[in-house]
mmCIF file of C-alpha atoms in Angstrom:
data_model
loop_
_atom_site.group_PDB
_atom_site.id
_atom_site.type_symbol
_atom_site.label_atom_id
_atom_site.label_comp_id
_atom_site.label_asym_id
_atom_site.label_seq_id
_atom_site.Cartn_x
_atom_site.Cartn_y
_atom_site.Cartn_z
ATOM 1 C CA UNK J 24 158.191 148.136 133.635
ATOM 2 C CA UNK J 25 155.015 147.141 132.300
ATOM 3 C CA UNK J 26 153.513 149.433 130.460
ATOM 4 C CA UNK J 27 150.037 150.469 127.865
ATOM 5 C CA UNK J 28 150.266 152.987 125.519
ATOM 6 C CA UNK J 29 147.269 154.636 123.433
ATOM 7 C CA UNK J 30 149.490 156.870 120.957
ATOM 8 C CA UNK J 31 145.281 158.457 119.844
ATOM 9 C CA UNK J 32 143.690 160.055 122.899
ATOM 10 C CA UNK J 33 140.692 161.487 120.140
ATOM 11 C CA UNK J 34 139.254 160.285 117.535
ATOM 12 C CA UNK J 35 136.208 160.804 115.565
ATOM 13 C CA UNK J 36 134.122 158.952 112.887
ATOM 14 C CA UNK J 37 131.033 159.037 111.093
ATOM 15 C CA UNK J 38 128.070 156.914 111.902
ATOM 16 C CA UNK J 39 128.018 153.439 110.064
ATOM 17 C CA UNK J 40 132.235 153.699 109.240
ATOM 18 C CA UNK J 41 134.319 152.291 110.299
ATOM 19 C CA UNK J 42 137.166 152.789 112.898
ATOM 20 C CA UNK J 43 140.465 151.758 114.479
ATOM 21 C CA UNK J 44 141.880 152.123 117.824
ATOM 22 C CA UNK J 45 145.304 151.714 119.052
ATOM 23 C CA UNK J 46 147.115 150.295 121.712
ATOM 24 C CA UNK J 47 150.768 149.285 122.252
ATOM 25 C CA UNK J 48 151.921 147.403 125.239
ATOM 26 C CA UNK J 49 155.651 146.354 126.918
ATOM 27 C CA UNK J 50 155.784 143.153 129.109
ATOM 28 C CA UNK J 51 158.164 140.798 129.252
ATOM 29 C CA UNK J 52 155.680 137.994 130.425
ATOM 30 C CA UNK J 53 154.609 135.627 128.140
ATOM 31 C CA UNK J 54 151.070 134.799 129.802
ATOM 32 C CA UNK J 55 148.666 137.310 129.907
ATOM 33 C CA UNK J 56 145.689 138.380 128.771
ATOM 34 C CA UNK J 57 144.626 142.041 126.772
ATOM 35 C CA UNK J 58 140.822 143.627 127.386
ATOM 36 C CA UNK J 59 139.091 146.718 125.637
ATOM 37 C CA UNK J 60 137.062 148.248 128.476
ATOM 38 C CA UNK J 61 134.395 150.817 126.948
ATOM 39 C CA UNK J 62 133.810 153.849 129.263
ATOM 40 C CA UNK J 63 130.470 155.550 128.306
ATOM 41 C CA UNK J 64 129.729 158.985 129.904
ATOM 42 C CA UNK J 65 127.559 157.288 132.340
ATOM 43 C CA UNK J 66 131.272 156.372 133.601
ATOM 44 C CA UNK J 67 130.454 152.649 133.894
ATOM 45 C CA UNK J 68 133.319 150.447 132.776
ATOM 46 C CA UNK J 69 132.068 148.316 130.429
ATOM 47 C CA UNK J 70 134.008 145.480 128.820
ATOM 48 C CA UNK J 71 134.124 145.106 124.926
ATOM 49 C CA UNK J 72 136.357 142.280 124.104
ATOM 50 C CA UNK J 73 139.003 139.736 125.680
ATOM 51 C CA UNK J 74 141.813 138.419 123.978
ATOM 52 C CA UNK J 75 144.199 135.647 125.578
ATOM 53 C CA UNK J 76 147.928 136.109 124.306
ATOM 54 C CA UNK J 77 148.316 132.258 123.318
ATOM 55 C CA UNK J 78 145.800 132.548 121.267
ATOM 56 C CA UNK J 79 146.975 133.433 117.917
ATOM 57 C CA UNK J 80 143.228 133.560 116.365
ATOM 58 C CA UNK J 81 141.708 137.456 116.973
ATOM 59 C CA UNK J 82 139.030 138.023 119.264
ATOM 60 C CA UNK J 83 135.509 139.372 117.741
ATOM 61 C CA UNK J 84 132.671 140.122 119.434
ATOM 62 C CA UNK J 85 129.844 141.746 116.824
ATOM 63 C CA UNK J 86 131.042 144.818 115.515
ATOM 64 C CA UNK J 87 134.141 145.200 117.281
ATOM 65 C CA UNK J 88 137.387 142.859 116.566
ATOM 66 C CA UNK J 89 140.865 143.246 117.252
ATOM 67 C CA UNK J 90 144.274 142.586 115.511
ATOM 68 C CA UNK J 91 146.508 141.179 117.714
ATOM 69 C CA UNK J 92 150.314 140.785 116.876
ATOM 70 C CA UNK J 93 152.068 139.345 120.101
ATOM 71 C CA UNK J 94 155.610 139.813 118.405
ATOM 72 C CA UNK J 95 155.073 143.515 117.883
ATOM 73 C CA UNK J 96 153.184 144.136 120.867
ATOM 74 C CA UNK J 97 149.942 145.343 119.658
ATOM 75 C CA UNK J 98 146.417 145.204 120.367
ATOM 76 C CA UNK J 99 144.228 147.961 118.370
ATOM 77 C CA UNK J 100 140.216 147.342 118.120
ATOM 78 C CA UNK J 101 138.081 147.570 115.612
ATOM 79 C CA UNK J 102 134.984 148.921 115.287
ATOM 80 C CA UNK J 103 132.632 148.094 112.362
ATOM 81 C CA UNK J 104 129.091 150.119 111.512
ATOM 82 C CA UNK J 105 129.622 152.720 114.296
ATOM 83 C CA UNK J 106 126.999 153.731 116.252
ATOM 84 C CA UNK J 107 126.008 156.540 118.018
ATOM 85 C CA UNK J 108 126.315 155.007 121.322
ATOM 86 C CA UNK J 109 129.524 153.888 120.520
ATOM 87 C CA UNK J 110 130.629 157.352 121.501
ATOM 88 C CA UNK J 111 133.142 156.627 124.489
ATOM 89 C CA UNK J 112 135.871 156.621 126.487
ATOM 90 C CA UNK J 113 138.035 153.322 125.749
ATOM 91 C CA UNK J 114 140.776 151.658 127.713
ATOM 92 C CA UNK J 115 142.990 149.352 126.627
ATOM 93 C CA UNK J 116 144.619 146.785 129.184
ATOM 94 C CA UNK J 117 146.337 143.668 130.043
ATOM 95 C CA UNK J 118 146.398 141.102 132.631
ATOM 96 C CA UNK J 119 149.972 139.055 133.431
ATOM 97 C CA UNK J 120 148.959 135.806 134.377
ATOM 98 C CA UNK J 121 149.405 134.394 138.267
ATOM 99 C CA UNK J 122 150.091 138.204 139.001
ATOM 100 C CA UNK J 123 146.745 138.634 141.333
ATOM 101 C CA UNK J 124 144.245 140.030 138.740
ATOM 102 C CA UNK J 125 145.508 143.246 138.198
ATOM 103 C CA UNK J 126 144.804 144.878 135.558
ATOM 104 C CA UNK J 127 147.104 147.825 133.836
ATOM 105 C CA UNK J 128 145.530 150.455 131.664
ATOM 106 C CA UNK J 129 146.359 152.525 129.274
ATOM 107 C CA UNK J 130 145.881 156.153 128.883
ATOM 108 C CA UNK J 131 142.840 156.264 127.385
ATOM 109 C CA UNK J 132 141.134 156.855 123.568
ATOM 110 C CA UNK J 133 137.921 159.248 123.495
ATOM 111 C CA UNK J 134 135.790 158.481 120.919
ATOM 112 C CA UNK J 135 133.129 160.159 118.853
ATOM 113 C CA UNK J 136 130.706 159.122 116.645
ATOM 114 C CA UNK J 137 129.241 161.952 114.719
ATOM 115 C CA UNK J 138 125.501 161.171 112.722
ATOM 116 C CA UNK I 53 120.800 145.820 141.001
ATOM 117 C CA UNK I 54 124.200 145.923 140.047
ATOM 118 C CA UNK I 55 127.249 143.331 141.045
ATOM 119 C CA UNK I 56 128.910 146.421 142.290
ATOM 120 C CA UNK I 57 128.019 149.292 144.481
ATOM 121 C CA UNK I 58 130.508 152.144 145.184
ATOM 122 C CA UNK I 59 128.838 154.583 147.621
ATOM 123 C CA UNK I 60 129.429 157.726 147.392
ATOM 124 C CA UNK I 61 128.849 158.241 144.050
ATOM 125 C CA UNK I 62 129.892 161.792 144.179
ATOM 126 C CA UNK I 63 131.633 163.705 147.009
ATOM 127 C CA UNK I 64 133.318 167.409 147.901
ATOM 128 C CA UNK I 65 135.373 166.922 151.053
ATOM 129 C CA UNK I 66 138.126 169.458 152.715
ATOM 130 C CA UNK I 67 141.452 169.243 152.660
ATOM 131 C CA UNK I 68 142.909 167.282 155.760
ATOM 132 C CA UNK I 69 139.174 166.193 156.369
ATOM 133 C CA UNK I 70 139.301 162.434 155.924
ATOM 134 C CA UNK I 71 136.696 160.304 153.827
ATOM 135 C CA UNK I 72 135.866 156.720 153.134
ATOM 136 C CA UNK I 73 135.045 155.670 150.027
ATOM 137 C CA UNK I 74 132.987 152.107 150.507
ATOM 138 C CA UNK I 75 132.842 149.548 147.768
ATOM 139 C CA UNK I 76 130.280 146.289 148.093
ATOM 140 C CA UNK I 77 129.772 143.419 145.455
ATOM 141 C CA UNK I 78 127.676 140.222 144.449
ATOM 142 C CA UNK I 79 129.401 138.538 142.462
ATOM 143 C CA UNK I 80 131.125 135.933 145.165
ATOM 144 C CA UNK I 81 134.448 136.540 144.347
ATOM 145 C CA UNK I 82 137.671 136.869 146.465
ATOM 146 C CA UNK I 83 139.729 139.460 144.634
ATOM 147 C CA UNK I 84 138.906 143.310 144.698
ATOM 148 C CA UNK I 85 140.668 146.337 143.869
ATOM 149 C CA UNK I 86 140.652 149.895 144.220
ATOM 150 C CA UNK I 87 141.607 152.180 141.010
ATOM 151 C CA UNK I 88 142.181 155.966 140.712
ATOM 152 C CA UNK I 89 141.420 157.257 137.405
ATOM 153 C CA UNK I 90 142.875 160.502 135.827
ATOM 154 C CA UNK I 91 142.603 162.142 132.541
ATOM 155 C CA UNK I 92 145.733 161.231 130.451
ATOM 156 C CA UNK I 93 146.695 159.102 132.729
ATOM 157 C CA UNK I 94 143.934 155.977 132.995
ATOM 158 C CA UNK I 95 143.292 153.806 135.838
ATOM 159 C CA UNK I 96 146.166 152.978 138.186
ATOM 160 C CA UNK I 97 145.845 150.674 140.542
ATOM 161 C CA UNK I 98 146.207 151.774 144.232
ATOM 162 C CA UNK I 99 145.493 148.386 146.656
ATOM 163 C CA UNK I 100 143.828 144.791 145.934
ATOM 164 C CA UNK I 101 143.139 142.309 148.209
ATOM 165 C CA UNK I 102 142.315 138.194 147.595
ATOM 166 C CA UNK I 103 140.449 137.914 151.222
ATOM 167 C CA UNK I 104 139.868 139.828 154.590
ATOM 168 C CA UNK I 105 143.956 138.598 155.312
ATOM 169 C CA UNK I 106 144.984 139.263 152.024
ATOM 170 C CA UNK I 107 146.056 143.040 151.052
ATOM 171 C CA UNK I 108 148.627 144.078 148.583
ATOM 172 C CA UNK I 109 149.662 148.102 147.993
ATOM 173 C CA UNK I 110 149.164 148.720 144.006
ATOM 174 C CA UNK I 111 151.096 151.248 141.733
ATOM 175 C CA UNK I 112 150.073 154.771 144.223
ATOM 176 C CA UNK I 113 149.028 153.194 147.681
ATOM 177 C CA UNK I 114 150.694 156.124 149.515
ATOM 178 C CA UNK I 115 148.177 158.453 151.229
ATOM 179 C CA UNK I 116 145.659 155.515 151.124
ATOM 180 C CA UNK I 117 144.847 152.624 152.961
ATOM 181 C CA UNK I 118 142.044 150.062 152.963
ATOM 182 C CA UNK I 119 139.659 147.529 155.011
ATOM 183 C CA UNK I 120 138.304 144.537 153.857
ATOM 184 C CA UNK I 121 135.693 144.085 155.985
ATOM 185 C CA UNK I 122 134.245 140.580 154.606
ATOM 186 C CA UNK I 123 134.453 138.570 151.293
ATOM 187 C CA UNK I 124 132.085 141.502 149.982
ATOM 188 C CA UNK I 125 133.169 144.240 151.305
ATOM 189 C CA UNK I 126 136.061 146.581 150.576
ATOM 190 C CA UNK I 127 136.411 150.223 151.527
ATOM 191 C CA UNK I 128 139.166 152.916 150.455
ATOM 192 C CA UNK I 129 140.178 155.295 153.028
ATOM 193 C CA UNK I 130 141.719 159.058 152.867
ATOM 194 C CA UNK I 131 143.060 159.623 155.688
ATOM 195 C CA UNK I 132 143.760 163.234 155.323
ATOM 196 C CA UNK I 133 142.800 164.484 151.957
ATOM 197 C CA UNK I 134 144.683 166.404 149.448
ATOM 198 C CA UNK I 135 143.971 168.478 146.199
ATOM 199 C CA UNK I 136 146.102 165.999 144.056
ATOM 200 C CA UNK I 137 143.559 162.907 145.671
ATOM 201 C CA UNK I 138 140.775 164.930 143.533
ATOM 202 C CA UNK I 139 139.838 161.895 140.902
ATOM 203 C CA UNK I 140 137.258 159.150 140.286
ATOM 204 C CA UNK I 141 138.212 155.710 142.202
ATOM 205 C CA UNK I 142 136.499 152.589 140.596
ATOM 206 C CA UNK I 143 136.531 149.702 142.926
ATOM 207 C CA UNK I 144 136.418 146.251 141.140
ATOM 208 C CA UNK I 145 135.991 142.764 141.479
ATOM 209 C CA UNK I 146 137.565 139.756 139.508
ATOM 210 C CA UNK I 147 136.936 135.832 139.521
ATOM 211 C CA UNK I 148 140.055 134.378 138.677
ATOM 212 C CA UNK I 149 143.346 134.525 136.481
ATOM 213 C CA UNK I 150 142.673 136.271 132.834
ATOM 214 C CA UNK I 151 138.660 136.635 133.702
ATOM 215 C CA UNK I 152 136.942 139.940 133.163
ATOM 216 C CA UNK I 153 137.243 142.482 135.791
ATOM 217 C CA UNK I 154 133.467 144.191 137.314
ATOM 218 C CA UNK I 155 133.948 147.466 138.467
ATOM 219 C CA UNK I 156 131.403 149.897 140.019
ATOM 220 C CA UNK I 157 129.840 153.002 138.803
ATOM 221 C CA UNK I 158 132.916 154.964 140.464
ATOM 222 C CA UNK I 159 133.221 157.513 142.717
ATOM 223 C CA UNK I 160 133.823 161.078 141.808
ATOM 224 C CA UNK I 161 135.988 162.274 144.845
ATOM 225 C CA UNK I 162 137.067 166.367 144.562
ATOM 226 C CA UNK I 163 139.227 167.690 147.506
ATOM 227 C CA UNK I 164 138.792 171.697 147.654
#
């Protein structure tokens, strides 16, 4: 079975630190691609960052990076200088390639960003 | 205006009453879905389709079904609704293999 799992379904941190998210995954496909999808309260799903798994370089986009280590099967994100409206639900996910699109999510971490 | 409308965006219904839930988007792609979303659980997949010929159950398709209606156009169905069916469904739209996935602002569906 293919399967994400966020082991941190809270977490806080103060404005400006700096944070890490977690997220484990189980495929035995060797294509596939791994997304952070932000989920404000507005409920829009929002996506942070992309990362495709032959890629050995990590993905960064601004503030928020991720360490990626295909051999253990994790994907956690980083976020740098936290904000206020980083304050969110996140999803972590991943794509098997040729499989139709679909996308299969993890449980969910619920972030907050205290001033 | 956004590449994906979900309409309702929030909706009480009966139990055994049934309710659409309609999904339309702009971004010209062929591939939508239809999540269910569930606290501690995430978003599961429930159908997806590639074109108006083209539909595939997902993960929890039972109780469900769905029309594609055109390229744009892609509408989840309860045919008779139960408590457990209370959730938020995202419907969602993606380009290709490995490209990012739109979704809509959801719909928050409770079954009393």
């Amino acid at each position: 079975a293919q399967t994400v799992t966020q082991s941190q379904p809270e977490m806080s941190v103060q404005e400006a630190e700096t944070v890490t998210l977690s997220c484990t995954y189980d495929t035995s496909e060797n294509n596939y691609y791994l997304f952070w999808y932000k989920q404000p309260p507005s409920r829009q799903m929002i996506l942070v960052i992309r990362q495709e798994a032959y890629k050995q370089q990590n993905a960064t986009e601004n503030r928020f990076s991720v360490n990626f280590q295909k051999a253990a099967k994790s994907f956690s994100l980083k976020i740098s200088d936290s904000q206020l409206g980083d304050t969110a639900m996140y999803f972590c996910a991943f794509m098997i390639y040729n499989q139709g699109g679909k996308l299969i999510f993890g449980q969910g971490t619920e972030l907050s960003v205290k001033p | 205006d956004a590449d994906v409308t979900q309409t309702p965006r929030n909706r009480i219904t009966k139990t055994g009453k049934r309710i659409m839930l309609e999904c339309s988007q702009t971004k010209g792609h062929d591939r939508m879905y239809w999540y269910r979303q569930d606290p501690g659980l995430g978003l599961r997949l429930i159908y997806y389709s590639f074109d108006v010929k083209d539909i595939n159950k997902g993960e929890i398709s039972d109780g469900y079904s769905v029309s594609r209606q055109a390229q744009a156009k892609f509408s989840l169905s309860l045919e008779s609704a139960i408590p457990n069916q209370t959730a938020l469904y995202f419907c969602a739209t993606t380009g290709g293999h490995g490209t990012e996935a739109f979704f809509g602002q959801g719909t928050r569906l409770t079954v009393v």
